[in-house]
Short mmCIF file of C-alpha atoms in Angstrom, two decimals:
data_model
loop_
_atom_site.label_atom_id
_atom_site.label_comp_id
_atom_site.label_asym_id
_atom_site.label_seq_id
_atom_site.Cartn_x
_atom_site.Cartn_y
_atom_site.Cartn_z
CA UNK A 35 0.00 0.00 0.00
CA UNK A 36 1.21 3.76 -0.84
CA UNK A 37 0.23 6.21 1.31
CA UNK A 38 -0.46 9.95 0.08
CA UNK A 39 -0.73 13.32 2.41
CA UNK A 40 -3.92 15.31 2.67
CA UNK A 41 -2.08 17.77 0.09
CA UNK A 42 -2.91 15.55 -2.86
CA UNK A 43 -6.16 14.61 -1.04
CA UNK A 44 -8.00 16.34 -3.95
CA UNK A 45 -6.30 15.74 -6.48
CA UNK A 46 -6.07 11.89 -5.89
CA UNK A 47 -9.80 11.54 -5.15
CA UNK A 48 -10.69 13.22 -8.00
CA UNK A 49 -8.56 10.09 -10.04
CA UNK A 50 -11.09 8.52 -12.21
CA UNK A 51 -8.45 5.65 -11.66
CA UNK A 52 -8.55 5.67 -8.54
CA UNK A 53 -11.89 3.59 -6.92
CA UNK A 54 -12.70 2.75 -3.75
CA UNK A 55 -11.59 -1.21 -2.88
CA UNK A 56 -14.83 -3.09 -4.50
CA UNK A 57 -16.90 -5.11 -2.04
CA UNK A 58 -17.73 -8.65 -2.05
CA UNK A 59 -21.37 -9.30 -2.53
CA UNK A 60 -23.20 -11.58 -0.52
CA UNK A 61 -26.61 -13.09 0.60
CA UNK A 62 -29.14 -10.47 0.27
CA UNK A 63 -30.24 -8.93 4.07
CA UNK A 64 -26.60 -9.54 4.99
CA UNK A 65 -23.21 -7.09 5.20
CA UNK A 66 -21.95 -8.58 2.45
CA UNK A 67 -25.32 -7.80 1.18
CA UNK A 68 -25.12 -4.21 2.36
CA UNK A 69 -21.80 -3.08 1.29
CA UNK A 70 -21.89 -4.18 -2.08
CA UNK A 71 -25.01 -2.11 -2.50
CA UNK A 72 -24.17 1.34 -1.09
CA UNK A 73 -22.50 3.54 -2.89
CA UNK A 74 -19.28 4.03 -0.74
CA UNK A 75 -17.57 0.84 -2.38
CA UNK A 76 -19.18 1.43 -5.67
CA UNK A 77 -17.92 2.97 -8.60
CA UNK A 78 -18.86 4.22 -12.37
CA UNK A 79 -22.61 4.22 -12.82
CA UNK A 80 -23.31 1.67 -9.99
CA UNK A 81 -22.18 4.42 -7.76
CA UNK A 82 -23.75 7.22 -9.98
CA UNK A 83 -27.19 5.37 -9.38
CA UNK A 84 -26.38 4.93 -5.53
CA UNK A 85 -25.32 8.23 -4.93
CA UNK A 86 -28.26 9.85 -6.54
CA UNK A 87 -30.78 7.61 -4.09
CA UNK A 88 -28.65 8.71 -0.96
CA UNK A 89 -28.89 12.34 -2.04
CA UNK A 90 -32.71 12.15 -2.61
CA UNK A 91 -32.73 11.06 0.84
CA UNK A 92 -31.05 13.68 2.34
CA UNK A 93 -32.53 16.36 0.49
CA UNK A 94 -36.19 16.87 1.87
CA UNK A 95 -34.37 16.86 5.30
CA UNK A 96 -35.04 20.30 7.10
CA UNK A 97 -31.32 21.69 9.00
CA UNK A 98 -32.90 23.33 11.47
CA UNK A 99 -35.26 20.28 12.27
CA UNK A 100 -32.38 17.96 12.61
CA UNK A 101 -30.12 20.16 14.99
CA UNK A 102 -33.27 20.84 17.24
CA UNK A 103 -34.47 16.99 17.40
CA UNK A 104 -30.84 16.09 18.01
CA UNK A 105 -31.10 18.58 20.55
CA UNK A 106 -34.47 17.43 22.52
CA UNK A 107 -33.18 13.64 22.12
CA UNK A 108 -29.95 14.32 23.47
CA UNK A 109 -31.45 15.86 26.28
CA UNK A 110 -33.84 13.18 26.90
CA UNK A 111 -31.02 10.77 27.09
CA UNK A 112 -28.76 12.96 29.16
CA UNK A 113 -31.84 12.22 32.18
CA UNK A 114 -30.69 8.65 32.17
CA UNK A 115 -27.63 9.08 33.93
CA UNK A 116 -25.39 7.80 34.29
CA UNK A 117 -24.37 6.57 30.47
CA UNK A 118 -21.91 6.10 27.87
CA UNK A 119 -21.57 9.61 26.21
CA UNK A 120 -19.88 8.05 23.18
CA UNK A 121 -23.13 5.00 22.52
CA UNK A 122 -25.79 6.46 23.95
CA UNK A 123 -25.73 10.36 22.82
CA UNK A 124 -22.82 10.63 19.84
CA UNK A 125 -23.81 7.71 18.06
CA UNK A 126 -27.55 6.71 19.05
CA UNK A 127 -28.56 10.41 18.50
CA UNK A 128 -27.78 11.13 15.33
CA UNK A 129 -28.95 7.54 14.52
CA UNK A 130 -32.20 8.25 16.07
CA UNK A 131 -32.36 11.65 14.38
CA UNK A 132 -31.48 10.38 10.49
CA UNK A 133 -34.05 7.28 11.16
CA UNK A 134 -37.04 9.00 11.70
CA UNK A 135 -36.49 11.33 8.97
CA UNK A 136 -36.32 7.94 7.05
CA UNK A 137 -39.93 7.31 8.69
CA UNK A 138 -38.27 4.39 10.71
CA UNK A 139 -38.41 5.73 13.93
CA UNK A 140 -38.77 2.54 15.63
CA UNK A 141 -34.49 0.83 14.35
CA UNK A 142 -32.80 -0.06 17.11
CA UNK A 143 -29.43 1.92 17.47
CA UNK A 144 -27.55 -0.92 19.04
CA UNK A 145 -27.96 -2.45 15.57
CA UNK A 146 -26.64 0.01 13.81
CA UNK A 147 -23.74 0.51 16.00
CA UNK A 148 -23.26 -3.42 15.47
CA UNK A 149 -22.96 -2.68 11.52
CA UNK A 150 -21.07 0.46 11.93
CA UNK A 151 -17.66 -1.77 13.16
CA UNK A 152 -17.83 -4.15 10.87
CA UNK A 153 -18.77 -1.31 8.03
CA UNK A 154 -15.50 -0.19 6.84
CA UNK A 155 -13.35 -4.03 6.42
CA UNK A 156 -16.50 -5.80 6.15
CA UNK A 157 -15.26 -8.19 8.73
CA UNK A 158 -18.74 -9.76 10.08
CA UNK A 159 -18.77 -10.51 14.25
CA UNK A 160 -20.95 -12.29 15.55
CA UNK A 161 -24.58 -10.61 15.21
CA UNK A 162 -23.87 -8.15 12.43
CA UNK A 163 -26.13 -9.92 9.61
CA UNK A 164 -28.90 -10.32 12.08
CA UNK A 165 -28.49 -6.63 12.91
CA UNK A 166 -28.91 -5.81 8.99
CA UNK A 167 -31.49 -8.28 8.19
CA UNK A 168 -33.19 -5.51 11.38
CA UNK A 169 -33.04 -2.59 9.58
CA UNK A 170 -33.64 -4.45 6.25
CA UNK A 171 -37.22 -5.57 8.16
CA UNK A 172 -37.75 -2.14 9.25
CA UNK A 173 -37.07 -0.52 6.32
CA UNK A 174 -40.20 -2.69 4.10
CA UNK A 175 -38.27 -6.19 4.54
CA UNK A 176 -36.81 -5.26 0.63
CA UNK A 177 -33.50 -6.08 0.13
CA UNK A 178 -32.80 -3.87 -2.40
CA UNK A 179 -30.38 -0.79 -3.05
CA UNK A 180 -33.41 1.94 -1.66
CA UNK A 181 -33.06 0.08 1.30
CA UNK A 182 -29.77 -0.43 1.15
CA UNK A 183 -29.55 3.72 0.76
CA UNK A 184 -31.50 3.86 3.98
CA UNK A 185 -29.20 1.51 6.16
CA UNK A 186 -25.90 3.02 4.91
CA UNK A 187 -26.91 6.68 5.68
CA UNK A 188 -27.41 5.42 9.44
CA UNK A 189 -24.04 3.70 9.44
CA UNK A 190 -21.96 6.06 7.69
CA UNK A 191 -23.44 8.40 10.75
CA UNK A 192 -23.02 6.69 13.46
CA UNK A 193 -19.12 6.59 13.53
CA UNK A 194 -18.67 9.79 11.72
CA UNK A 195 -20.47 11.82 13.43
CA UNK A 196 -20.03 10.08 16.63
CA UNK A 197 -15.95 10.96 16.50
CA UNK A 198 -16.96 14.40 15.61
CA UNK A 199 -18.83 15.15 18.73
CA UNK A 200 -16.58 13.32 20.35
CA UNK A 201 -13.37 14.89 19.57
CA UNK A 202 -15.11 18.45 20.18
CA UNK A 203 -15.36 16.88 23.43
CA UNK A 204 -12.18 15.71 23.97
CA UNK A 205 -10.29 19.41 22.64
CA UNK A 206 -12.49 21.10 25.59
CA UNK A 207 -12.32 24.39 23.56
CA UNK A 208 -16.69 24.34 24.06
CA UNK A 209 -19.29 22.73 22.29
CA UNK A 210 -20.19 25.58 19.81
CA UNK A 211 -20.60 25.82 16.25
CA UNK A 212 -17.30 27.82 16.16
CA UNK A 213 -16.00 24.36 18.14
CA UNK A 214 -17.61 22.16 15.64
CA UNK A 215 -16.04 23.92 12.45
CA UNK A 216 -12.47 24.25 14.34
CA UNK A 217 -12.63 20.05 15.45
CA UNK A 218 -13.26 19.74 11.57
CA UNK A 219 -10.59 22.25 10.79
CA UNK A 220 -7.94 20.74 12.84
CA UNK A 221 -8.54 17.09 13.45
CA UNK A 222 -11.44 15.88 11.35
CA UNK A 223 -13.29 12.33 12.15
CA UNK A 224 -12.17 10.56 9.53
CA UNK A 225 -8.44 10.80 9.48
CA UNK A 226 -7.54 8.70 5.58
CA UNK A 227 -9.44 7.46 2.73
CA UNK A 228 -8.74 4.24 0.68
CA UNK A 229 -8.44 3.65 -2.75
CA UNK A 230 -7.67 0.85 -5.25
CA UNK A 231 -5.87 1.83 -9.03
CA UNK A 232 -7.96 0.12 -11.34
CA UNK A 233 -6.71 -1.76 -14.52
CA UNK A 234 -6.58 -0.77 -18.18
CA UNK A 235 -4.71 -3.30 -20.66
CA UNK A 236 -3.27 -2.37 -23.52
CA UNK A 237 -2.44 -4.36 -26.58
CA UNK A 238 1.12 -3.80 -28.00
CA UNK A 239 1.75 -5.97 -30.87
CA UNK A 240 0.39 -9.45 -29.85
CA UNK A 241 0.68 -9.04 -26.21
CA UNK A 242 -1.64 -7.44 -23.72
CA UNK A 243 -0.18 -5.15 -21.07
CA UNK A 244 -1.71 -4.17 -18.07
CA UNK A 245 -0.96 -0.81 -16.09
CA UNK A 246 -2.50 1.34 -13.58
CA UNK A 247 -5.44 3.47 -14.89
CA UNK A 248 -4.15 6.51 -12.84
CA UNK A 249 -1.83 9.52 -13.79
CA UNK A 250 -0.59 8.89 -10.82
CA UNK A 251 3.46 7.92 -11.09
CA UNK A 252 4.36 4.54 -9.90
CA UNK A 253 1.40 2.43 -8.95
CA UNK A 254 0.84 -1.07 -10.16
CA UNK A 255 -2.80 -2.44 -11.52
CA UNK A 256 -4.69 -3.13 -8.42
CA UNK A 257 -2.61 -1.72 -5.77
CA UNK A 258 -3.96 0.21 -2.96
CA UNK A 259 -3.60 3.47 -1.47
CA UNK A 260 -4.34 5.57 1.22
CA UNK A 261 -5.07 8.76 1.22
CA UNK A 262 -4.92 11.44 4.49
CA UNK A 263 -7.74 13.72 4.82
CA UNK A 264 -7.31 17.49 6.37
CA UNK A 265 -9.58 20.36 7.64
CA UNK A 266 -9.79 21.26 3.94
CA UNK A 267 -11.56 17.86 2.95
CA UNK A 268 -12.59 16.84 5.79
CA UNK A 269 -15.67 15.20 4.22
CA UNK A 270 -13.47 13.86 1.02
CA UNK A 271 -13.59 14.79 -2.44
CA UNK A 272 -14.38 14.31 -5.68
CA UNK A 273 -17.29 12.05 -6.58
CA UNK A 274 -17.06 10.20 -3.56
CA UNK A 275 -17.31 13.25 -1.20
CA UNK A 276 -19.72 12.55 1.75
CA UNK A 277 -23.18 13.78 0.57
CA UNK A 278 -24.84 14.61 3.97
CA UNK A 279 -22.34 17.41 5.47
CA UNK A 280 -24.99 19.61 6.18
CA UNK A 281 -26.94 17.25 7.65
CA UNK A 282 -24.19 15.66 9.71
CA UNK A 283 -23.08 19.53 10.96
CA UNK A 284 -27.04 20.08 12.03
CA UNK A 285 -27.12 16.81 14.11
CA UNK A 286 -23.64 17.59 15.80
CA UNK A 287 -24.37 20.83 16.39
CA UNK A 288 -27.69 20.19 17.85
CA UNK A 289 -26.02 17.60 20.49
CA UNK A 290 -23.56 19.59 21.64
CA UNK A 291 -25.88 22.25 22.88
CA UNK A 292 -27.73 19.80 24.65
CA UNK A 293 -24.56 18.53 25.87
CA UNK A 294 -23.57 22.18 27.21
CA UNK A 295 -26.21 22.49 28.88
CA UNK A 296 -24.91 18.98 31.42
CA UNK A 297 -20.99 18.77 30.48
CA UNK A 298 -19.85 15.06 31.11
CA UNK A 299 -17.15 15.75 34.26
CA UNK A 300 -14.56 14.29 32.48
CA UNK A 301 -13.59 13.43 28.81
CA UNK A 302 -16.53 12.22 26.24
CA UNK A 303 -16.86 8.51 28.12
CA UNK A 304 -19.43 8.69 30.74
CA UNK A 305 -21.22 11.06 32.60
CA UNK A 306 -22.54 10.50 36.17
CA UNK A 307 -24.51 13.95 36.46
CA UNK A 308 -28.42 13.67 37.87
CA UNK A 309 -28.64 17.12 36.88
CA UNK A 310 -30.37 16.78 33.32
CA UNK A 311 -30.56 19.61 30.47
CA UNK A 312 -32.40 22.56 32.80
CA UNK A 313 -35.82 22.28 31.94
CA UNK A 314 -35.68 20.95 28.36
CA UNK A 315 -39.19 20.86 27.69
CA UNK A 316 -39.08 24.40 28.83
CA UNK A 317 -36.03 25.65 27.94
CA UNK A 318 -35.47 24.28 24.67
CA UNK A 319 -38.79 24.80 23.27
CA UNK A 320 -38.93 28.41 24.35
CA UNK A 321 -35.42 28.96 22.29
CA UNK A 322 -36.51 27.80 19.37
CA UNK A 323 -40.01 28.78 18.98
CA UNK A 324 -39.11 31.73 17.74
CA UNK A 325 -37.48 30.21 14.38
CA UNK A 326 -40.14 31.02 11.77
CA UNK A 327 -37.49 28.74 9.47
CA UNK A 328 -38.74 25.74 11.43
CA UNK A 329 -41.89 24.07 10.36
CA UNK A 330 -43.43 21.77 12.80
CA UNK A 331 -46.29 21.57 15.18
CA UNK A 332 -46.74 22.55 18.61
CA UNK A 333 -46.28 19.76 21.21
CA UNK A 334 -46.47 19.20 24.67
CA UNK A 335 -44.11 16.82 24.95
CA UNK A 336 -40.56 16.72 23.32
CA UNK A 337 -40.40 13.27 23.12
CA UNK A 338 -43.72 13.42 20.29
CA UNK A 339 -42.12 12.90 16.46
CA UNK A 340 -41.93 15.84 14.88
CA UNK A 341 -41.86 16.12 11.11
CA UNK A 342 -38.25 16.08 9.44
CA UNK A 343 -39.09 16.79 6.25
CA UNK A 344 -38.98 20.51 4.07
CA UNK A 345 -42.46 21.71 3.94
CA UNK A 346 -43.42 21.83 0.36
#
């Protein structure tokens, strides 16, 4: 494997010769299943058409809905303490968030978090294809690549977003948007990409040659490489940058000002705190009900869906 700096970051992903290392496929309702139907290992027009069903997704989503949901749900779990910071608010939120917005309020985070480690290598443990074959069921019970859409936007935000909020933790510089933006800047979530050079033979005279389809010097057909990401890609590049930023940004920043409002006492682990957020059902309601740009219906309760979607 070659490894690259986050200097030629966007140059490299931008390498039509460059692809991300193919998945396996597998029994349908399975990870194998799952990973060779998202996007992320796809490339060419399987990841064109895979893309385009993640982004239709993402788009109806309303900003300000997510950051204020992730904000009331955080706060909700904050009055179970004590907890795991890291499972039960940086990854279960934004989990929680993302699935009702995919009208699938009911998944189980602990499933998701099950998927999310095995995600990237594809290395099953025990439990992971029961955990998709889940989400598959709650999702229609299709295995097909809509539902595969659906299941790999909650995994791809359940450890990404998770180490964001985390790390903004762990700096202890606040929990603000200015935070947020300066974790990103200076130690993003994701720290490297991985690519594979594809192949492209050439005939010259009667024998077929095969060499990297790349311009990049010095790489052999099918070798791998890694690639560092910075604060100035922190979500990639190219065709394979991460199309839910600004949803991802919304859902951090909406669980770190629940999370300001009851700081864990030490480091993003656990909190032991019986103070919850002051008044949340109160407090956070009366902040926000001023934000004409937020459609959604009164409620007594914060704990009541609320609609996730752009009004029309």
């Amino acid at each position: 494997m070659i490894s690259f700096g986050a200097d030629r970051a966007p140059e490299l992903l931008a390498d039509p010769g460059l692809v991300p290392p193919p998945a396996a496929p597998g029994p349908p309702g399975g990870l194998a299943w799952l990973r060779a139907g998202v996007a992320r290992f796809a490339s060419g027009e399987a990841h064109a058409r895979r893309r385009a069903l993640a982004a239709d997704l993402l788009g109806p989503m309303d900003l300000d809905v997510l950051r204020l949901r992730a904000e009331i749900l955080a706060c909700i779990a904050l009055e179970d303490a004590p907890l795991d910071v890291m499972d039960r608010i940086a990854r279960d939120v934004p989990v929680r968030v993302l699935a009702e917005a995919l009208d699938a309020p009911g998944i189980d985070p602990a499933a998701v978090r099950t998927i999310a480690a095995a995600y990237p290598a594809g290395d099953a443990a025990p439990g992971t294809d029961e955990a998709v074959a889940a989400l598959v069921a709650a999702f229609g019970g299709v295995p097909d690549e809509p539902t595969a859409a659906r299941i790999g936007l909650l995994v791809q935000a359940c450890e990404a977003t998770a180490a964001l909020i985390g790390g903004t933790l762990a700096a202890g510089a606040g929990l603000s948007p200015d935070a947020i933006a300066a974790r990103l800047r200076d130690d993003p979530p994701v720290s490297a990409t991985f690519r594979t050079a594809t192949i492209r033979t050439a005939t010259t005279g009667t024998a077929a040659v095969s060499t990297a389809a790349t311009a990049v010097a010095g790489l052999a057909p099918g070798e791998a490489v890694r690639i560092e990401l910075d604060g100035a890609v922190p979500f990639g590049a190219g065709p394979h940058a991460c199309p839910g930023r600004p949803q991802a940004l919304a859902i951090a920043t909406g669980v770190c000002e629940a999370l300001q409002r009851v700081p864990p006492p030490a480091g993003p682990s656990r909190t032991n705190r019986s103070r919850t957020c002051a008044s949340p059902r109160r407090s956070v309601w009366k902040h926000h009900r001023g934000n004409a740009t937020v459609s959604r219906p009164p409620w007594k309760n914060h704990a009541e869906k609320i609609t996730l979607r752009k009004p029309p």
